[in-house]
mmCIF file of C-alpha atoms in Angstrom:
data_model
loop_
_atom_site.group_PDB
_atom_site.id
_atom_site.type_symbol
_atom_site.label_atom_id
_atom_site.label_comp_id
_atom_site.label_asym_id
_atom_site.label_seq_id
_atom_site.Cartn_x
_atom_site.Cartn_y
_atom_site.Cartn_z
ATOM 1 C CA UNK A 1 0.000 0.000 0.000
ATOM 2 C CA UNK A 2 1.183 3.220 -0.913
ATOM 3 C CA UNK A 3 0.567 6.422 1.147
ATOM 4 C CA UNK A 4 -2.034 8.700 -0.150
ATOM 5 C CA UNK A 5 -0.568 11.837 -2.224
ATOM 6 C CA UNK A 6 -1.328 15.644 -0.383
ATOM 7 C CA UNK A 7 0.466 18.878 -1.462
ATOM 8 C CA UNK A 8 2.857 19.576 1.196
ATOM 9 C CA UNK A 9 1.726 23.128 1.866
ATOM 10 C CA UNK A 10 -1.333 25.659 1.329
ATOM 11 C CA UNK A 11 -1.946 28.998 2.120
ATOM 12 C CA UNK A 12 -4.265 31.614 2.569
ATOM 13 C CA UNK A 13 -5.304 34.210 4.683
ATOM 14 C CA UNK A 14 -7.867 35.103 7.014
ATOM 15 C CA UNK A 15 -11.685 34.942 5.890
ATOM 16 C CA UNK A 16 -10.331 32.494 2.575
ATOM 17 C CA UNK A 17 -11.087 29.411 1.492
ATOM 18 C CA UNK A 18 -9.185 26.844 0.754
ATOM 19 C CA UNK A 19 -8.734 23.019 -0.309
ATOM 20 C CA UNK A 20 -6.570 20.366 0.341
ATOM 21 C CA UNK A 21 -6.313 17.309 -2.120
ATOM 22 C CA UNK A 22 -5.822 13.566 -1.328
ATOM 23 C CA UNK A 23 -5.309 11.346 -3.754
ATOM 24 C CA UNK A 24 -5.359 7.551 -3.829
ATOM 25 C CA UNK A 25 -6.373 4.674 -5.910
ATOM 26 C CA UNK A 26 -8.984 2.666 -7.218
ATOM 27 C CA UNK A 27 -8.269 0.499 -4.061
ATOM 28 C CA UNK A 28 -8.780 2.757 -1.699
ATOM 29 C CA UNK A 29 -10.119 6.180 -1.843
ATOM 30 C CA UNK A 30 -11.828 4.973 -4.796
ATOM 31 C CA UNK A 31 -13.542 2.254 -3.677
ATOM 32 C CA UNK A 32 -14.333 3.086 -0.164
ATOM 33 C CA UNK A 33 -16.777 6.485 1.106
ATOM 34 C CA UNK A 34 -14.167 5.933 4.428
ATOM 35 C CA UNK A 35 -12.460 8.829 3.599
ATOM 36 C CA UNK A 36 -11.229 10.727 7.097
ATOM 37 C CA UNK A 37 -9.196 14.093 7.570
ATOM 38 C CA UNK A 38 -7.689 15.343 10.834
ATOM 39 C CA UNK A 39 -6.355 18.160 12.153
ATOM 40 C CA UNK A 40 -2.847 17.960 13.488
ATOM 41 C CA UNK A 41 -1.119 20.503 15.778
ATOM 42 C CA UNK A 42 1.966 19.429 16.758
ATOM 43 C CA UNK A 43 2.585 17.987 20.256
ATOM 44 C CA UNK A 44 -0.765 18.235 20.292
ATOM 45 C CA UNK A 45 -3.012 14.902 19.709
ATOM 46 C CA UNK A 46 -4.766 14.795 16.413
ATOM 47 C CA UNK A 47 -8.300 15.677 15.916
ATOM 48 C CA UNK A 48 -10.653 14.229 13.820
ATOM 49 C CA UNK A 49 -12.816 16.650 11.794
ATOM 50 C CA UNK A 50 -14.509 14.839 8.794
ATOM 51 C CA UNK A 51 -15.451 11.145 8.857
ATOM 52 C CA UNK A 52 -17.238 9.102 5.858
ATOM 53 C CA UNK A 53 -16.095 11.450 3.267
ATOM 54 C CA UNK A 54 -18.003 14.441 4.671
ATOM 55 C CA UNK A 55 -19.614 13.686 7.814
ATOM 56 C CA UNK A 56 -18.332 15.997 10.385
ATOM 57 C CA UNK A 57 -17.866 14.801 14.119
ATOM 58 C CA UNK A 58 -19.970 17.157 16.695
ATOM 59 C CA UNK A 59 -18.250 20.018 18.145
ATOM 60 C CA UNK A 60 -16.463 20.176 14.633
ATOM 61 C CA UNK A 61 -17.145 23.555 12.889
ATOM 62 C CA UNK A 62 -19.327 23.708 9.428
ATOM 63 C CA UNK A 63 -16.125 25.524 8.223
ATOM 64 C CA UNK A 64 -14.872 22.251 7.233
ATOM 65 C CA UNK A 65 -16.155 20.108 4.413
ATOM 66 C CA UNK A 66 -15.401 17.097 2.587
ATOM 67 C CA UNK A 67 -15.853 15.697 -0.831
ATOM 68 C CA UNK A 68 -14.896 12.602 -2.752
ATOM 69 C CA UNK A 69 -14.506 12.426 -6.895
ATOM 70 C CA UNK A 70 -12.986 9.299 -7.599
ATOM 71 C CA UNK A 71 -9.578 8.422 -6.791
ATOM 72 C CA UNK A 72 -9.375 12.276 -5.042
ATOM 73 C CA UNK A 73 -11.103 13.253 -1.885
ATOM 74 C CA UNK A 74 -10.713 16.974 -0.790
ATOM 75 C CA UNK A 75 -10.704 19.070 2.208
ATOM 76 C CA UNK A 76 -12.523 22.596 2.231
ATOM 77 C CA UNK A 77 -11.858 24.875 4.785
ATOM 78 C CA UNK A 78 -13.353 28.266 4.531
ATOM 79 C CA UNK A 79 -13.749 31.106 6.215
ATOM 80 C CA UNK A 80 -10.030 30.556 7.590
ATOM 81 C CA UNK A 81 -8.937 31.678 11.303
ATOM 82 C CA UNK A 82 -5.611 32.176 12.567
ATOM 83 C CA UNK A 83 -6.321 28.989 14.770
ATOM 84 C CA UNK A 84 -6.904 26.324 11.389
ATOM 85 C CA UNK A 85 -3.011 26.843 11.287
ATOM 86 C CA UNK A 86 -1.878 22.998 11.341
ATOM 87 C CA UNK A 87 -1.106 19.912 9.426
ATOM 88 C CA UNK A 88 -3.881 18.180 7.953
ATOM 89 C CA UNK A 89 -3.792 14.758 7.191
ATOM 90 C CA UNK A 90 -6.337 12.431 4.897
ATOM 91 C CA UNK A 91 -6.919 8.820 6.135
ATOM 92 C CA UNK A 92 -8.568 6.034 4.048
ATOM 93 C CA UNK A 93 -9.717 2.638 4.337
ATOM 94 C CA UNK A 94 -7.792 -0.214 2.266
ATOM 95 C CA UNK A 95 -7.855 -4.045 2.644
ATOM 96 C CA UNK A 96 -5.545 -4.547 5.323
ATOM 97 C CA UNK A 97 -5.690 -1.773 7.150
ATOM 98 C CA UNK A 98 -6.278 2.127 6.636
ATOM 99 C CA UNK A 99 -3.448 4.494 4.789
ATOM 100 C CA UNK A 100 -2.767 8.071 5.357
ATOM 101 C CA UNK A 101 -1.495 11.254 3.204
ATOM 102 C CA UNK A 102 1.751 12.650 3.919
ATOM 103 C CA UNK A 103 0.254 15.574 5.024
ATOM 104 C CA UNK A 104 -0.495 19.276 4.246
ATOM 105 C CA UNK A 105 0.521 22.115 6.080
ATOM 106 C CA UNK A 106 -1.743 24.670 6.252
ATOM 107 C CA UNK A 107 -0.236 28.583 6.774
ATOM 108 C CA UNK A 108 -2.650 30.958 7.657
ATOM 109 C CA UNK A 109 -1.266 34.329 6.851
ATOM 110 C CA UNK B 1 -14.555 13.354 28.188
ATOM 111 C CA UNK B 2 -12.962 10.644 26.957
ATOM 112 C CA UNK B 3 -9.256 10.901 27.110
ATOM 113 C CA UNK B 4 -5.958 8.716 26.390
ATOM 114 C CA UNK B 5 -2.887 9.517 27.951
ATOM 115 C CA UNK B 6 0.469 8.082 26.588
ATOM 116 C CA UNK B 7 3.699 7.196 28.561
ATOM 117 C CA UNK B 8 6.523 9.238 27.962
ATOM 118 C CA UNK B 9 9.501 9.578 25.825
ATOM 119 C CA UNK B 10 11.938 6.254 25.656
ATOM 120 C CA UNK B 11 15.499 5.695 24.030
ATOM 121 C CA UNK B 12 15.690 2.608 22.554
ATOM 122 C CA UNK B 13 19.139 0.995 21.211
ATOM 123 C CA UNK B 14 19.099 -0.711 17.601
ATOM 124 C CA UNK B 15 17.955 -4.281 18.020
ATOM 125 C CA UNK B 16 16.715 -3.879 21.816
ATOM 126 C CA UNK B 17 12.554 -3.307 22.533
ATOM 127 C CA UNK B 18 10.441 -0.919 24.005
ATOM 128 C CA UNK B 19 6.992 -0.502 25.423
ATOM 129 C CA UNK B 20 4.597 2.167 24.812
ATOM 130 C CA UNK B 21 1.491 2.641 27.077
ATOM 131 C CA UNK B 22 -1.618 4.449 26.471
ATOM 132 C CA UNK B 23 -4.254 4.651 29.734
ATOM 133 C CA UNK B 24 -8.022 5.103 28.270
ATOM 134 C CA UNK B 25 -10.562 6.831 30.570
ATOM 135 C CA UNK B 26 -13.964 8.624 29.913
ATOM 136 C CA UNK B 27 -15.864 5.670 28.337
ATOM 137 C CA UNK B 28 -16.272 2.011 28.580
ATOM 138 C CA UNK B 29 -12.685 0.833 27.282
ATOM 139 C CA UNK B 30 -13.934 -2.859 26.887
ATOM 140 C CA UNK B 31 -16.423 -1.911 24.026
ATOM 141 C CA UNK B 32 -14.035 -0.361 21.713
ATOM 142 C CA UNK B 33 -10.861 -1.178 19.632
ATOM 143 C CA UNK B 34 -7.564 0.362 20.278
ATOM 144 C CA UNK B 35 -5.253 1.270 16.898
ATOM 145 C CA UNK B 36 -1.310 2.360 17.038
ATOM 146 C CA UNK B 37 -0.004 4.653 14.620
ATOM 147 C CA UNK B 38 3.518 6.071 14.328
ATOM 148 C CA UNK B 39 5.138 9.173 12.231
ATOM 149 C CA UNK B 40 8.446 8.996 11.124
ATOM 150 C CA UNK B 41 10.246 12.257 11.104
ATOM 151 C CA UNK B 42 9.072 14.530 8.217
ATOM 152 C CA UNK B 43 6.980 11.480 6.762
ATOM 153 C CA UNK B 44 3.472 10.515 7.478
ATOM 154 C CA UNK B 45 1.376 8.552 9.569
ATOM 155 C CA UNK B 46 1.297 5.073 9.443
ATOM 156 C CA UNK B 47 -1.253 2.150 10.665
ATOM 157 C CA UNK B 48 0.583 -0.062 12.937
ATOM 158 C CA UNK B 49 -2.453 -2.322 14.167
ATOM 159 C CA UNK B 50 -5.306 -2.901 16.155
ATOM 160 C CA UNK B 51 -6.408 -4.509 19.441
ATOM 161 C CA UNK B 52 -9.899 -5.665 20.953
ATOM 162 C CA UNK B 53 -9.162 -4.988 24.617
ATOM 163 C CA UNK B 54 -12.457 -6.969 24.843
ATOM 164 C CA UNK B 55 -10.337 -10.174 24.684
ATOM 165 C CA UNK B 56 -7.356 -9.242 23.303
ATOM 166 C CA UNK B 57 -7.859 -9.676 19.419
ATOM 167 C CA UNK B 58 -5.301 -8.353 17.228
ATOM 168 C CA UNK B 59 -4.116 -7.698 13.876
ATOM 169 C CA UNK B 60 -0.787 -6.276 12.364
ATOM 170 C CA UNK B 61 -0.238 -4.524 9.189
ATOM 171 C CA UNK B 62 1.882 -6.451 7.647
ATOM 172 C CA UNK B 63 4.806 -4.560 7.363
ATOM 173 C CA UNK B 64 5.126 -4.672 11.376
ATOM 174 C CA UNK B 65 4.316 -8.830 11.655
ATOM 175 C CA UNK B 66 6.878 -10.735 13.628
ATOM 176 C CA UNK B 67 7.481 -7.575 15.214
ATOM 177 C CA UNK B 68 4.928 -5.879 17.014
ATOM 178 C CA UNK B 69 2.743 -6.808 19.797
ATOM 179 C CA UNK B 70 -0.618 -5.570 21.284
ATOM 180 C CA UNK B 71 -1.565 -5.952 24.846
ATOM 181 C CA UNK B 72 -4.145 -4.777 26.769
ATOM 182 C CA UNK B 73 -5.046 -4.707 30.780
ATOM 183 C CA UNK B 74 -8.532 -4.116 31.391
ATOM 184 C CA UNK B 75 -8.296 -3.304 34.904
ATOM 185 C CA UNK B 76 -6.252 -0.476 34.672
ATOM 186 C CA UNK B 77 -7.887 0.651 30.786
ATOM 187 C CA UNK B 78 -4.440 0.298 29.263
ATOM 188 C CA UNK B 79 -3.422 -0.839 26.089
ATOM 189 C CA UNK B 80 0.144 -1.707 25.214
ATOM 190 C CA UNK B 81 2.142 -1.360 22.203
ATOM 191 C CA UNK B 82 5.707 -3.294 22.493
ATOM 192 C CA UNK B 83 8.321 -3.078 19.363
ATOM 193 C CA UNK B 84 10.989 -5.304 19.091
ATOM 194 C CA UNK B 85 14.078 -5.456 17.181
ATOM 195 C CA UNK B 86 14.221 -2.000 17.174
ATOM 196 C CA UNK B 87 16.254 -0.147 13.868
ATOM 197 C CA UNK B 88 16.756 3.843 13.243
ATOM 198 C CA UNK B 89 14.022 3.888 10.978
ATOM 199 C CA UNK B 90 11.929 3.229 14.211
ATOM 200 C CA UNK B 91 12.295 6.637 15.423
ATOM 201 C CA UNK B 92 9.022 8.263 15.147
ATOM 202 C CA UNK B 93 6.411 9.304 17.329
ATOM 203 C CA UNK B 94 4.162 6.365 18.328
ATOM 204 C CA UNK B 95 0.237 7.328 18.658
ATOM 205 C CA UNK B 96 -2.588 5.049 20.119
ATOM 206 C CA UNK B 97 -6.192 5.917 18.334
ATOM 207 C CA UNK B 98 -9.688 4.772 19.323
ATOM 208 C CA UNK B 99 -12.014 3.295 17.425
ATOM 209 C CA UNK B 100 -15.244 4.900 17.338
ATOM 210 C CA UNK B 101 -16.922 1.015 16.886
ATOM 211 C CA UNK B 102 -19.860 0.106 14.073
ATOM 212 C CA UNK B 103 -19.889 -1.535 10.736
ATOM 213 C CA UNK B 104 -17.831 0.157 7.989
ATOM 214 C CA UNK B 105 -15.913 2.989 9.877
ATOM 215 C CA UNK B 106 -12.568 3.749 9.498
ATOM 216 C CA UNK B 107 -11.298 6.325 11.439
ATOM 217 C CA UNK B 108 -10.688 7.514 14.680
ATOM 218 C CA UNK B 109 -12.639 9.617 17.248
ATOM 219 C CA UNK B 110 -9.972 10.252 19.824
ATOM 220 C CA UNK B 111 -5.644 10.045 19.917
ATOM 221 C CA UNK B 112 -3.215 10.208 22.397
ATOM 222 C CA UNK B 113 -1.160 12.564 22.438
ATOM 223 C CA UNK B 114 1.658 10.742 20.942
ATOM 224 C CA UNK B 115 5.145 8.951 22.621
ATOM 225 C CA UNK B 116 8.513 9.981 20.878
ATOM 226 C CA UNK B 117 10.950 6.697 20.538
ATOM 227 C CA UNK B 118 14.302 7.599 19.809
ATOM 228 C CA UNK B 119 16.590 4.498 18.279
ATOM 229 C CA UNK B 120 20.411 5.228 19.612
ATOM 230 C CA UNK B 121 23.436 3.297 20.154
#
């Protein structure tokens, strides 16, 4: 299983929108609507903020939304804040286990 | 709230093992499975396995067979993640996850907050 392929880095500032890429295979992203994305601050624990390819846990803000169009899910996050500042990493489901994205680093400036 | 809380950082020297707790509290631990994750240094993360602490079920990825083991102690609502044979490239920060339980998830509702290993002679 190969990782899943994210841009290492985004940007944008306050009040914008933007959207963060994942892209597998038709083995995984492609075949399964498990698509997760979390929110990583480091030292921090990560935080899970879209589930199901767009579901968002409670407590999660309706700034972030998913999407899934085959072999690429995506992250939308609009309406940034200072605070969305953070890695972002996309999780899917593949036989065998689940496989993550290298990551995206997300610069609010 | 539910909360897990890892043991702290550990030096490990190539070929030598080491131990990495994680203490659930906050919900039944029994009902849900446990996953380990680690990230390598500027890489990203990566499924280690999963435990039932209902019994102690596991399964490895297969890249860590032979070399990984899963334990769990259901009195004290700790799960275990021991490493053995341990090489440089298994310097990363180790991360228990839970599982949020149903049919046909795949992710994870809550993480530690991670355990550095360091591999050193």
């Amino acid at each position: 299983q190969s990782a899943l392929t994210q841009s290492a880095s985004v940007s944008g500032s306050p009040g914008q929108s933007i959207t963060i890429s994942c892209t597998g295979t038709s083995s995984d992203v492609g075949n399964y609507d498990l698509v997760s994305w979390y929110q990583h601050h480091p030292g921090k624990a990560p935080n899970l903020i879209i589930y199901g390819v767009s579901k968002r846990p409670s407590g999660v803000s309706n700034r972030f939304s998913g999407s899934k169009s085959g072999n690429t899910a995506s992250l939308t996050i609009s309406g940034l804040q200072a605070e969305d500042e953070a890695d972002y990493y996309c999780c899917s489901y593949a036989i065998g286990g689940t496989i993550f994205g290298g990551g995206t680093k997300l610069t609010v400036l | 709230q539910v909360q897990l809380v890892q043991s702290g950082a550990e030096v490990g020297k190539p070929g030598a093992s080491v131990k990495v707790s994680c203490k659930a509290s906050g919900y039944t631990f029994s009902a849900y499975y446990m996953h380990w994750m680690r990230q390598a240094p500027g890489q990203g993360l990566e499924w280690m396995g999963i435990i039932n602490p209902s019994g102690g079920t596991t399964s490895y990825a297969q890249k860590f067979q032979g070399r990984v083991t899963l334990t769990t102690d259901t009195s004290t609502s700790t799960v275990y993640m021991e490493l053995s044979r341990l090489t440089s490239e298994d310097t990363a920060v180790y991360y228990c996850a839970k599982d949020p339980g149903g049919v046909g998830v795949a992710h994870y509702d809550y993480w530690g907050q991670g355990t550095l290993v360091s591999v050193s002679s």
